PDB file of C-alpha atoms in Angstrom:
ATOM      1  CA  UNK W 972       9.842 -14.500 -16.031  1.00  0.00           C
ATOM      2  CA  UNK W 973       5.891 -13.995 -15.851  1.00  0.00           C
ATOM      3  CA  UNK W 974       4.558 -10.605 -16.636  1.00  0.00           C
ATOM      4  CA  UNK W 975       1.782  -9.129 -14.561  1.00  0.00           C
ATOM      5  CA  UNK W 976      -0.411  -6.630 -15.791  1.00  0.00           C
ATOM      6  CA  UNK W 977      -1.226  -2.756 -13.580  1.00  0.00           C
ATOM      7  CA  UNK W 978      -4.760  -4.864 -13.243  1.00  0.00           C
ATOM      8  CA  UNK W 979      -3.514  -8.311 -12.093  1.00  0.00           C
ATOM      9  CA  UNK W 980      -1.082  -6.054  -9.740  1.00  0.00           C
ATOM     10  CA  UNK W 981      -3.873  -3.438  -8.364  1.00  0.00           C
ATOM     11  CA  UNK W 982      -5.999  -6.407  -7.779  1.00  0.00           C
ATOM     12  CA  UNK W 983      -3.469  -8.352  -5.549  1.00  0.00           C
ATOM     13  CA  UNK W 984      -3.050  -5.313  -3.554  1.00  0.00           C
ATOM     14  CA  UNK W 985      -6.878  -4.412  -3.412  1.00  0.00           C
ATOM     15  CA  UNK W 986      -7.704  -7.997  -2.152  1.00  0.00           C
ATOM     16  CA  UNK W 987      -4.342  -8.182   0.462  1.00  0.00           C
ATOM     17  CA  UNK W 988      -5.897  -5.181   1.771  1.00  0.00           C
ATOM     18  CA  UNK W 989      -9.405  -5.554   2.081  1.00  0.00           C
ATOM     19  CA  UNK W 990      -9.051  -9.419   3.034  1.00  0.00           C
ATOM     20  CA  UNK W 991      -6.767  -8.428   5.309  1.00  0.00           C
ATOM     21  CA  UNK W 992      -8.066  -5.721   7.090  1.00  0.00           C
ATOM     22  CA  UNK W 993     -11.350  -7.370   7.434  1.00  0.00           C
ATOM     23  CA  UNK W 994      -9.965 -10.293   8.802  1.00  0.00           C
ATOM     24  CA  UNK W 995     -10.574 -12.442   6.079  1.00  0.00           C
ATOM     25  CA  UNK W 996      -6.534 -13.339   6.161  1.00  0.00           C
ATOM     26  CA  UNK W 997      -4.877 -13.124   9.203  1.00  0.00           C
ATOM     27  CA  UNK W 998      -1.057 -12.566  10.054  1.00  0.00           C
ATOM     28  CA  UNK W 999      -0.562 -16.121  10.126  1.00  0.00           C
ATOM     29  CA  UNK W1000      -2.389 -16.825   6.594  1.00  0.00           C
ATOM     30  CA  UNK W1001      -0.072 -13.958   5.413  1.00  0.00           C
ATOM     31  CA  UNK W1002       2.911 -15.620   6.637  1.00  0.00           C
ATOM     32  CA  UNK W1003       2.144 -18.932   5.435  1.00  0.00           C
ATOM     33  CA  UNK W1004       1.343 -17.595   1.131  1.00  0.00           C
ATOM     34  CA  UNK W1005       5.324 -16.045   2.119  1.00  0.00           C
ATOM     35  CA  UNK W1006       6.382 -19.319   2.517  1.00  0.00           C
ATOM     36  CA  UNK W1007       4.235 -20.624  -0.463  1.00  0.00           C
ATOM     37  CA  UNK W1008       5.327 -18.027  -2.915  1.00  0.00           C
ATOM     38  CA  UNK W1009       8.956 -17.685  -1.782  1.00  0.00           C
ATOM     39  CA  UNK W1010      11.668 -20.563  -3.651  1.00  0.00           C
ATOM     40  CA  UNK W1011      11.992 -23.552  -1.957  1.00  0.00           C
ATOM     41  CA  UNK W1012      15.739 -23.108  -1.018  1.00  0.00           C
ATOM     42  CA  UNK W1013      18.363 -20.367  -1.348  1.00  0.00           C
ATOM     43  CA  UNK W1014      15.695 -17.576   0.090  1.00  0.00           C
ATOM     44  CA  UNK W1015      15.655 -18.834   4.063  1.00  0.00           C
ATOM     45  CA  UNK W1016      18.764 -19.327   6.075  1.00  0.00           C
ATOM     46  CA  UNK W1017      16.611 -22.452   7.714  1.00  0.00           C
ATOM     47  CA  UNK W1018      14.479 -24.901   5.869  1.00  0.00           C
ATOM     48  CA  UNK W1019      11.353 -23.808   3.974  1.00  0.00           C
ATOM     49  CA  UNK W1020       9.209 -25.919   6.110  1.00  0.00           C
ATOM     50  CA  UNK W1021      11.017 -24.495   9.581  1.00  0.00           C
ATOM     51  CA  UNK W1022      10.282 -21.204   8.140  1.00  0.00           C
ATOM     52  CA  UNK W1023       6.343 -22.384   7.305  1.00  0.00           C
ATOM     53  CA  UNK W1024       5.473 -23.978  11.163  1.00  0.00           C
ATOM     54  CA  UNK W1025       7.152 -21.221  12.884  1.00  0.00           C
ATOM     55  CA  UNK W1026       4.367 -18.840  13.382  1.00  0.00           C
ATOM     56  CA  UNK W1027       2.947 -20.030  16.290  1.00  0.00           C
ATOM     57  CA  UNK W1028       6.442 -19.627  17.655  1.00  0.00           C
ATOM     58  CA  UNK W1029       7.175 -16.299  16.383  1.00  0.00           C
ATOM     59  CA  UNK W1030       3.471 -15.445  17.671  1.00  0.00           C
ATOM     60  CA  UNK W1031       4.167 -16.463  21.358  1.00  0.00           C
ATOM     61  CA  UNK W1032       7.561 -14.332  21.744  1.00  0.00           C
ATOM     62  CA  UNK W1033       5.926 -11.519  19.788  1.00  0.00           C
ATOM     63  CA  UNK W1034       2.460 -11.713  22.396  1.00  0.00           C
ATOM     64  CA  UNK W1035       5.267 -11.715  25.022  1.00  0.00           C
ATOM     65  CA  UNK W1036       7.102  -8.632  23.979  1.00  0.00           C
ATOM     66  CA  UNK W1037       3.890  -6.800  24.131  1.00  0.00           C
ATOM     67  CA  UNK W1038       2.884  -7.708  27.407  1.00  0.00           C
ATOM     68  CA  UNK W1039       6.683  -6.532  28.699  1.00  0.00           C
ATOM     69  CA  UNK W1040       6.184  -3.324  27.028  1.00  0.00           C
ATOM     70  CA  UNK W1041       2.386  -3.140  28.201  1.00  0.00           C
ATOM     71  CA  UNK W1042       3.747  -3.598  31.808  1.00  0.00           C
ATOM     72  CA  UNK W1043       5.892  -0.686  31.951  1.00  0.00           C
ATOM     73  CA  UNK W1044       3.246   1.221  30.059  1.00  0.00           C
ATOM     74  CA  UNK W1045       0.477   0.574  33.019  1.00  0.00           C
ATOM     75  CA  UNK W1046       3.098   1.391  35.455  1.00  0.00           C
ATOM     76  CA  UNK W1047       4.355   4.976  34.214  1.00  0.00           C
ATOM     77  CA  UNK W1048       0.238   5.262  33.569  1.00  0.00           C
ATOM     78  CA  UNK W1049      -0.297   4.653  37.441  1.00  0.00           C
ATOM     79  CA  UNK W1050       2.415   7.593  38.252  1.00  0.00           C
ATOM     80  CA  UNK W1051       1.261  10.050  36.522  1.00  0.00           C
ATOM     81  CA  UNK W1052      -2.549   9.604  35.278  1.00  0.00           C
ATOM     82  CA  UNK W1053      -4.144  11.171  37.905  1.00  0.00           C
ATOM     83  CA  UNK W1054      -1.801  14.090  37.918  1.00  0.00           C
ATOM     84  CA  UNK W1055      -1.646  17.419  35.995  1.00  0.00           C
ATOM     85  CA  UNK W1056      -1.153  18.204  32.432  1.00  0.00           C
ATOM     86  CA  UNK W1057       2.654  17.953  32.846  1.00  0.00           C
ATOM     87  CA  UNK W1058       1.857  13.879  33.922  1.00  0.00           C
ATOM     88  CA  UNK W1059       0.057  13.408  30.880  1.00  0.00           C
ATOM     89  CA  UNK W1060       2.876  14.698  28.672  1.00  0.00           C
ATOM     90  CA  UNK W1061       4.874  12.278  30.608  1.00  0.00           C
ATOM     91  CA  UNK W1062       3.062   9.511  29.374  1.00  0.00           C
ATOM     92  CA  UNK W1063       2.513  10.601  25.900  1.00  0.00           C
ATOM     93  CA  UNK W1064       6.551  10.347  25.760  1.00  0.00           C
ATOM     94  CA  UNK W1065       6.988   7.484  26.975  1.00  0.00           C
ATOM     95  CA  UNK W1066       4.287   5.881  24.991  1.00  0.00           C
ATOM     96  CA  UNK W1067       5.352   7.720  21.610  1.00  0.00           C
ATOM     97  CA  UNK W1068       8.262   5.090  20.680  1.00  0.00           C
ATOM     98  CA  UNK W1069       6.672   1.911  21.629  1.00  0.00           C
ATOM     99  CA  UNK W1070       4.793   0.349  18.288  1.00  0.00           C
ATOM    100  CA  UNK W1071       8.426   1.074  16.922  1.00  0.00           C
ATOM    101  CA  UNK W1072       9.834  -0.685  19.594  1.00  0.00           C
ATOM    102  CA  UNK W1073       7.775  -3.053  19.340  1.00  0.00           C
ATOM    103  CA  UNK W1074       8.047  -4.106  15.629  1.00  0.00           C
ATOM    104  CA  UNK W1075      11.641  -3.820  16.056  1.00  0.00           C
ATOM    105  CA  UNK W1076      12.173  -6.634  19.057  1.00  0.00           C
ATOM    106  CA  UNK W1077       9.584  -8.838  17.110  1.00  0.00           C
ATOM    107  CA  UNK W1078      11.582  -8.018  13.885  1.00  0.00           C
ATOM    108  CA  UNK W1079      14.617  -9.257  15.996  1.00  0.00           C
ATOM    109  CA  UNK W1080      13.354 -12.371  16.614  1.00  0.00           C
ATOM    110  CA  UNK W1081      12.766 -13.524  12.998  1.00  0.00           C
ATOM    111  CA  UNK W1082      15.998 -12.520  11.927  1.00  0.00           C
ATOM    112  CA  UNK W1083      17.740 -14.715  14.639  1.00  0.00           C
ATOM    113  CA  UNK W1084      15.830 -17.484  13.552  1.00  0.00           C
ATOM    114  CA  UNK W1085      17.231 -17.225   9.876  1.00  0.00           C
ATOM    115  CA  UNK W1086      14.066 -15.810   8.444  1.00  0.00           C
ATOM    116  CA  UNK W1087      15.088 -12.414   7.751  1.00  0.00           C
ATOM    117  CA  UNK W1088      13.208 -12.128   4.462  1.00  0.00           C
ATOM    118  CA  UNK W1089       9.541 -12.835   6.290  1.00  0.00           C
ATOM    119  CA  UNK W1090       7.190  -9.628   6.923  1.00  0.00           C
ATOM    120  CA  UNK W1091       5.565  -9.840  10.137  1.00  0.00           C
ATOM    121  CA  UNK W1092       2.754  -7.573  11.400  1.00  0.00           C
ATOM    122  CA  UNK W1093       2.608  -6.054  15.057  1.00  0.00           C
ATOM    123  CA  UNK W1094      -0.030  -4.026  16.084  1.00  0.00           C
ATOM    124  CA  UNK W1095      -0.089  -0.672  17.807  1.00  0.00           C
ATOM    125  CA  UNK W1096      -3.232  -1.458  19.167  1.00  0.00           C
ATOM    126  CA  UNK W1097      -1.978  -4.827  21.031  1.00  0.00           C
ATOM    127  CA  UNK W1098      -0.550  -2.573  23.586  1.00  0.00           C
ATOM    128  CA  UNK W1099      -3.440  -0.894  24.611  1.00  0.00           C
ATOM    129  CA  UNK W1100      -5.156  -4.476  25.645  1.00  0.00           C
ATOM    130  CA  UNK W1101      -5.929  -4.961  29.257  1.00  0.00           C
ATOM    131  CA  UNK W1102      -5.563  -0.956  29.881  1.00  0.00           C
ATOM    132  CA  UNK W1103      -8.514   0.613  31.792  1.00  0.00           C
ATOM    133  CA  UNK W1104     -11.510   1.312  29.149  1.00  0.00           C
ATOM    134  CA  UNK W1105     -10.746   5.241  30.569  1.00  0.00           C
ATOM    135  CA  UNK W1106      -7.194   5.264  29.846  1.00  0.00           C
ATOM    136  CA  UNK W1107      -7.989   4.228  26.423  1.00  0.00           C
ATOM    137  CA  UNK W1108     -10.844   6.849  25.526  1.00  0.00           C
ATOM    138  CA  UNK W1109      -8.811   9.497  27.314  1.00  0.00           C
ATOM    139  CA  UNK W1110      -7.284  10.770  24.121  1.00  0.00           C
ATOM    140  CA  UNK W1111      -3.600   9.763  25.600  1.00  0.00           C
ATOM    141  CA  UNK W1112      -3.489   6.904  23.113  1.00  0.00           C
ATOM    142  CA  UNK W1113      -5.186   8.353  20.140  1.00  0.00           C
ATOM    143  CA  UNK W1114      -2.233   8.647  18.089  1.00  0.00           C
ATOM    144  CA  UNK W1115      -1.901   4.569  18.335  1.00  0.00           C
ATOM    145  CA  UNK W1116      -4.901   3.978  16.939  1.00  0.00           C
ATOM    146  CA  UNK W1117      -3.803   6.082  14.016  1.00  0.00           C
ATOM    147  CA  UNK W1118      -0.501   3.611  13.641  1.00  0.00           C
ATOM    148  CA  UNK W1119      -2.253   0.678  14.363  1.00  0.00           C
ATOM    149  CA  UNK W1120      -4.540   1.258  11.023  1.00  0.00           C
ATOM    150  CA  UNK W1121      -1.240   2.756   9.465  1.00  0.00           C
ATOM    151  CA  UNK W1122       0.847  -0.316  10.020  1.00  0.00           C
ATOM    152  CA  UNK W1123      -2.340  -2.423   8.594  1.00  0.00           C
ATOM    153  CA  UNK W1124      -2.171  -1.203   5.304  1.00  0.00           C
ATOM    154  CA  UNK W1125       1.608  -0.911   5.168  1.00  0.00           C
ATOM    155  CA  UNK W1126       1.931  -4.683   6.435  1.00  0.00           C
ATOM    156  CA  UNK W1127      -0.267  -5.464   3.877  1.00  0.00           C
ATOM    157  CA  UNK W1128       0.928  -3.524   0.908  1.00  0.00           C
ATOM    158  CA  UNK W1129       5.043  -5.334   2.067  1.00  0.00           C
ATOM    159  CA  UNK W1130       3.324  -8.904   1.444  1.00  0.00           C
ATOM    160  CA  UNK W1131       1.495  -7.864  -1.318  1.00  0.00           C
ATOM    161  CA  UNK W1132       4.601  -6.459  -2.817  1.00  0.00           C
ATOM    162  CA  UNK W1133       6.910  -9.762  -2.207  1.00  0.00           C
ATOM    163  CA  UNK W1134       4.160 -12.017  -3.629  1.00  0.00           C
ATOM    164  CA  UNK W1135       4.102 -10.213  -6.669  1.00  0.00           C
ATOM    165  CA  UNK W1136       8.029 -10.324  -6.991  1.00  0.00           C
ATOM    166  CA  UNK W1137       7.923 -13.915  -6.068  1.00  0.00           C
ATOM    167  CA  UNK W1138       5.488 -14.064  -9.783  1.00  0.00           C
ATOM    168  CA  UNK W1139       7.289 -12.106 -11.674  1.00  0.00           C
ATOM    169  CA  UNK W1140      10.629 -13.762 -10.819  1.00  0.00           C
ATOM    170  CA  UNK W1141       9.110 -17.095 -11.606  1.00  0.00           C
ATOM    171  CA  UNK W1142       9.433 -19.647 -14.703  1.00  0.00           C
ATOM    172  CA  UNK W1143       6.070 -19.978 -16.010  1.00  0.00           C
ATOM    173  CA  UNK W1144       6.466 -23.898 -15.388  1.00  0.00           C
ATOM    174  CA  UNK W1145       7.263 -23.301 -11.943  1.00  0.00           C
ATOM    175  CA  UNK W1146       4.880 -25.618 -10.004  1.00  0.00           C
ATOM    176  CA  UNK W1147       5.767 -23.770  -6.275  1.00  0.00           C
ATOM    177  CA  UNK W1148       4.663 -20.377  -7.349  1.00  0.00           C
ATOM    178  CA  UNK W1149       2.018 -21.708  -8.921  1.00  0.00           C
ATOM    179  CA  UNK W1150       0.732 -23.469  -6.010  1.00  0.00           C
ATOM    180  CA  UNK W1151       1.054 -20.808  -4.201  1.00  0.00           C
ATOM    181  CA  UNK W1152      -1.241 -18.729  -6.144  1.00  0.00           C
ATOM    182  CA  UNK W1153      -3.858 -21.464  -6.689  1.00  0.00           C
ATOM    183  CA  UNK W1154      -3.940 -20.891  -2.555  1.00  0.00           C
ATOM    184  CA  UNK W1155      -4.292 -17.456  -2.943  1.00  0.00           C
ATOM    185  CA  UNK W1156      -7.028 -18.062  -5.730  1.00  0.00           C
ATOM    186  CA  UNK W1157      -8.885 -19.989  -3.514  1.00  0.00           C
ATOM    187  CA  UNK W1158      -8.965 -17.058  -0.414  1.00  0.00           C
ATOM    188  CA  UNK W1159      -9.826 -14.916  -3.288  1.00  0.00           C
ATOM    189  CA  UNK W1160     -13.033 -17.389  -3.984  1.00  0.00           C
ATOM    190  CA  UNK W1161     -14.397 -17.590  -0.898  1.00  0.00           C
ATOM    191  CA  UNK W1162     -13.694 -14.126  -0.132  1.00  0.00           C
ATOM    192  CA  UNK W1163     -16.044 -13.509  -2.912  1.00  0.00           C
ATOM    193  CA  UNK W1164     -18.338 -16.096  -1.728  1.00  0.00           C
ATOM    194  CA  UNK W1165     -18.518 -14.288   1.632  1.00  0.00           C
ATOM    195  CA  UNK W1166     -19.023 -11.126   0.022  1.00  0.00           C
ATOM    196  CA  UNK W1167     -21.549 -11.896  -2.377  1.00  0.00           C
ATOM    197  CA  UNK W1168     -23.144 -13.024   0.544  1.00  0.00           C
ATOM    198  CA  UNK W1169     -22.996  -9.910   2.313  1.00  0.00           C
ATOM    199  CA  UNK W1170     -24.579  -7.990  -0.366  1.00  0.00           C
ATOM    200  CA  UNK W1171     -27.505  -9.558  -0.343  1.00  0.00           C
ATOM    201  CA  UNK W1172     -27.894  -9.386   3.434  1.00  0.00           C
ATOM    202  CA  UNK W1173     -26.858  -5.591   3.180  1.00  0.00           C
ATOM    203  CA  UNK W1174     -23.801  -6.146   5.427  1.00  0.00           C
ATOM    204  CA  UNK W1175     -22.074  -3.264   4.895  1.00  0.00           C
ATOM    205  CA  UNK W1176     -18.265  -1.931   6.371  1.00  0.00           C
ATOM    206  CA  UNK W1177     -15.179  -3.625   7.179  1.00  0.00           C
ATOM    207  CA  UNK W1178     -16.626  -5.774  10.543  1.00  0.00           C
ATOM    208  CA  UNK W1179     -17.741  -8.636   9.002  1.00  0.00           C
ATOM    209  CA  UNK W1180     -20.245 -10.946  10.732  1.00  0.00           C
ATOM    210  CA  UNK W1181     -19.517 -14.493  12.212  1.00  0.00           C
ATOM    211  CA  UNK W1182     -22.053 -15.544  10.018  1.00  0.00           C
ATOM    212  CA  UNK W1183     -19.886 -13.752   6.740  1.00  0.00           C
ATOM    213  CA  UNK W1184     -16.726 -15.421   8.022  1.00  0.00           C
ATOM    214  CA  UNK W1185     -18.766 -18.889   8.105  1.00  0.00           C
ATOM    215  CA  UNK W1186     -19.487 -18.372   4.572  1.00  0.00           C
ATOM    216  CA  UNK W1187     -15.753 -17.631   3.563  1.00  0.00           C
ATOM    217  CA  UNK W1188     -14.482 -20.678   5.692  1.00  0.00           C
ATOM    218  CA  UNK W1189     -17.150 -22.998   4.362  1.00  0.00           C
ATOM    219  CA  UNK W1190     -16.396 -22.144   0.909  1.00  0.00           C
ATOM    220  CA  UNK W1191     -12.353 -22.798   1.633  1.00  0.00           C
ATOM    221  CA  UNK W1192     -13.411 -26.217   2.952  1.00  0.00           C
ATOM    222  CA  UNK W1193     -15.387 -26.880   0.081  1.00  0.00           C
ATOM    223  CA  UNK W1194     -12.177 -26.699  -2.233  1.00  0.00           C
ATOM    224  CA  UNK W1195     -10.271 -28.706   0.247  1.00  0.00           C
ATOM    225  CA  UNK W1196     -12.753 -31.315   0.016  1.00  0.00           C
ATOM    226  CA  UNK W1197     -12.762 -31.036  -3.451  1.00  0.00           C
ATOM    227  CA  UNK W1198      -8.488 -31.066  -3.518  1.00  0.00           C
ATOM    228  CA  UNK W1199      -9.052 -34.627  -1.962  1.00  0.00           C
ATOM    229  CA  UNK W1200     -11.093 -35.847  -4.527  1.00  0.00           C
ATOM    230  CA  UNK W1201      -8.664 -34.978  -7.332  1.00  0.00           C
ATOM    231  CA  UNK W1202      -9.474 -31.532  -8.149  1.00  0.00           C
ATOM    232  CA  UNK W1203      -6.332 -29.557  -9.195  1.00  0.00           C
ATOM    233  CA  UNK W1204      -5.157 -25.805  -9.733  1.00  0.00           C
ATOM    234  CA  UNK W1205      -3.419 -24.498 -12.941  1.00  0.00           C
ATOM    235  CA  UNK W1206       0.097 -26.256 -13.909  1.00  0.00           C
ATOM    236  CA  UNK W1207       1.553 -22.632 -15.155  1.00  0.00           C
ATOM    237  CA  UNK W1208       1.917 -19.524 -13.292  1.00  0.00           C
ATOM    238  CA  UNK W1209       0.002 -17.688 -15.556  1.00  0.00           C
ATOM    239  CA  UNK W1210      -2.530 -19.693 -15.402  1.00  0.00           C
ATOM    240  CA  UNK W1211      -3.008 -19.543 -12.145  1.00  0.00           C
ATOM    241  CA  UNK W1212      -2.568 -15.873 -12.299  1.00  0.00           C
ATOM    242  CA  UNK W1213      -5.732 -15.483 -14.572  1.00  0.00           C
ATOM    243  CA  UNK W1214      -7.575 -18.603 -12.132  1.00  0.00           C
ATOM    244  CA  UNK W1215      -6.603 -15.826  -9.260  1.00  0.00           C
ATOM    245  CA  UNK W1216      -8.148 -12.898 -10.985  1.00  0.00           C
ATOM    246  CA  UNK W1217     -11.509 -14.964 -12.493  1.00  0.00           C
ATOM    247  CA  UNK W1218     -11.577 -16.135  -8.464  1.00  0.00           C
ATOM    248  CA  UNK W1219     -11.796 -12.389  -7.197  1.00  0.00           C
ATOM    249  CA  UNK W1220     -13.748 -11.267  -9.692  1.00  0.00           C
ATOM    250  CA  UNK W1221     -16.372 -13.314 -11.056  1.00  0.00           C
ATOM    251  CA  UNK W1222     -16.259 -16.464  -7.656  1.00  0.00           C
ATOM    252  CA  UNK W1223     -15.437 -19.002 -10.403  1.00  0.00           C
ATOM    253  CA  UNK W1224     -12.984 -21.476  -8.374  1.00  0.00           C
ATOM    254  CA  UNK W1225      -9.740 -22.001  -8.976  1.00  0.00           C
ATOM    255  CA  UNK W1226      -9.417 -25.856  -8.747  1.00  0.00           C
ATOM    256  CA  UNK W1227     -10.975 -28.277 -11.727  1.00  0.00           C
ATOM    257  CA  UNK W1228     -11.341 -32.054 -12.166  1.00  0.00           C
ATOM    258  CA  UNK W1229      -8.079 -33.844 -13.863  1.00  0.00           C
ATOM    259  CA  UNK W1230      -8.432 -36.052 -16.236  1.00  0.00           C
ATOM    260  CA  UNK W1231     -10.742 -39.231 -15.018  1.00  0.00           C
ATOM    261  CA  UNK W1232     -11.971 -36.945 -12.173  1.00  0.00           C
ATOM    262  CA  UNK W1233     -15.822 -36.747 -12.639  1.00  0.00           C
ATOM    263  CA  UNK W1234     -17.025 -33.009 -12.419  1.00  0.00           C
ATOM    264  CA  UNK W1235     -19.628 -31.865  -9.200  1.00  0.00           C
ATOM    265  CA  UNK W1236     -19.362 -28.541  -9.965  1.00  0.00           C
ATOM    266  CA  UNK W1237     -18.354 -25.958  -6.917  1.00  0.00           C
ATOM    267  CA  UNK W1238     -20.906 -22.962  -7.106  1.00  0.00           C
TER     268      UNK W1238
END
């Protein structure tokens, strides 16, 4: 088993987080390190690989779930909107249980599908879309916003939590894991890339620029490129551990030249 240190663990949740909530990762990049950090068999009731090109999938049925509970939401809205306070408490209860609803039907799905152990993210938010700009700044929906940013963090502190059992269940020779966190490393690279980046521009907040998210995707390409040539991550989960940490921390990239492989250097 690999031990990971209170700073190798507050630094995977920090960078889930942050990455996360400024859209860095998305749901389905948080899906797919699952997949890459979970064991090959034994953990899915389907095949790994099922379980890895299902999110688009799992994405359409959730996207549909919302627009169901979105249409019964604009039609109670319609009843009683325009009517006194009495209609507006009407709504407010009926709107209260939806994001639980919500997560719950999505939830469904992936268990039915024999990927019970994934964590999935559904937004409170989503079910606001397509509402009048009025009905969403008339205070009705206020307490969604406060779930949707809620269930953000809480989504990401569930994947942040299984990657880090997925290490520290792990052989220190296991090559899965530590692919898996050579992937992570490199997100953790270009995330520093793109925030380096905007430092210097005094970009400031969690809404990142197009130009910011150029900069993190660019760098991510670079390593592919690099991956073709014959650039490799660590062999040892530890080692890719530290390569994670030195990515986050200092932009040094994860992947290096094997033997044979002449060096071009990444920064």
């Amino acid at each position: 088993m690999v031990r990971i240190s209170r700073d190798q663990r507050r630094t995977l949740d920090k960078f889930i987080d942050i990455a996360f909530r400024r859209s860095y990762l998305t749901d389905w990049d948080l899906w797919d390190l699952q997949v890459d950090f979970a064991p090959e068999t034994g953990y899915w009731s389907v095949p790994s690989k099922k379980v890895k090109d299902a999110f688009r999938e799992f994405e359409a049925y959730r996207d549909g779930v919302a627009a169901g509970i979105q249409l019964g939401l604009e039609t109670v809205i319609r009843m009683n909107l325009n009517s006194d306070a009495a209609g507006v408490d009407a709504i407010r209860q009926y709107a209260a249980p939806l994001p639980e609803g919500f997560h719950v039907a999505s939830r469904q799905w992936t268990v039915e599908h024999g990927m019970e152990n994934i964590r999935i993210h559904t937004d409170a938010a989503q079910l606001l879309e397509g509402l009048p700009e009025s009905v969403q700044a008339s205070g009705v929906f206020d307490d969604y916003l406060e779930v949707s940013g809620k269930e953000l963090h809480e989504y990401a502190s569930k994947v942040s939590d299984l990657l880090a059992g997925h290490v520290r269940d792990a052989a220190d020779d296991d090559r899965h894991v530590a692919a898996g966190l050579t992937e992570l490393a490199s997100c953790a690279y270009a995330y520093w890339k793109a925030e380096n980046w905007r430092f210097h521009k005094g970009e400031q907040g969690d809404e990142i620029s197009d130009d910011a998210l150029d900069v993190f995707l660019d760098a991510l390409d670079k390593l592919d490129r690099l991956s073709s040539d014959g650039y490799a991550g660590p062999d040892t989960v530890n080692d890719a551990l530290l390569a994670f940490m030195e990515a986050y921390s200092a932009g040094k990239p994860p992947l290096r030249p094997r033997k044979g492989t002449a060096s071009g250097g990444t920064r």
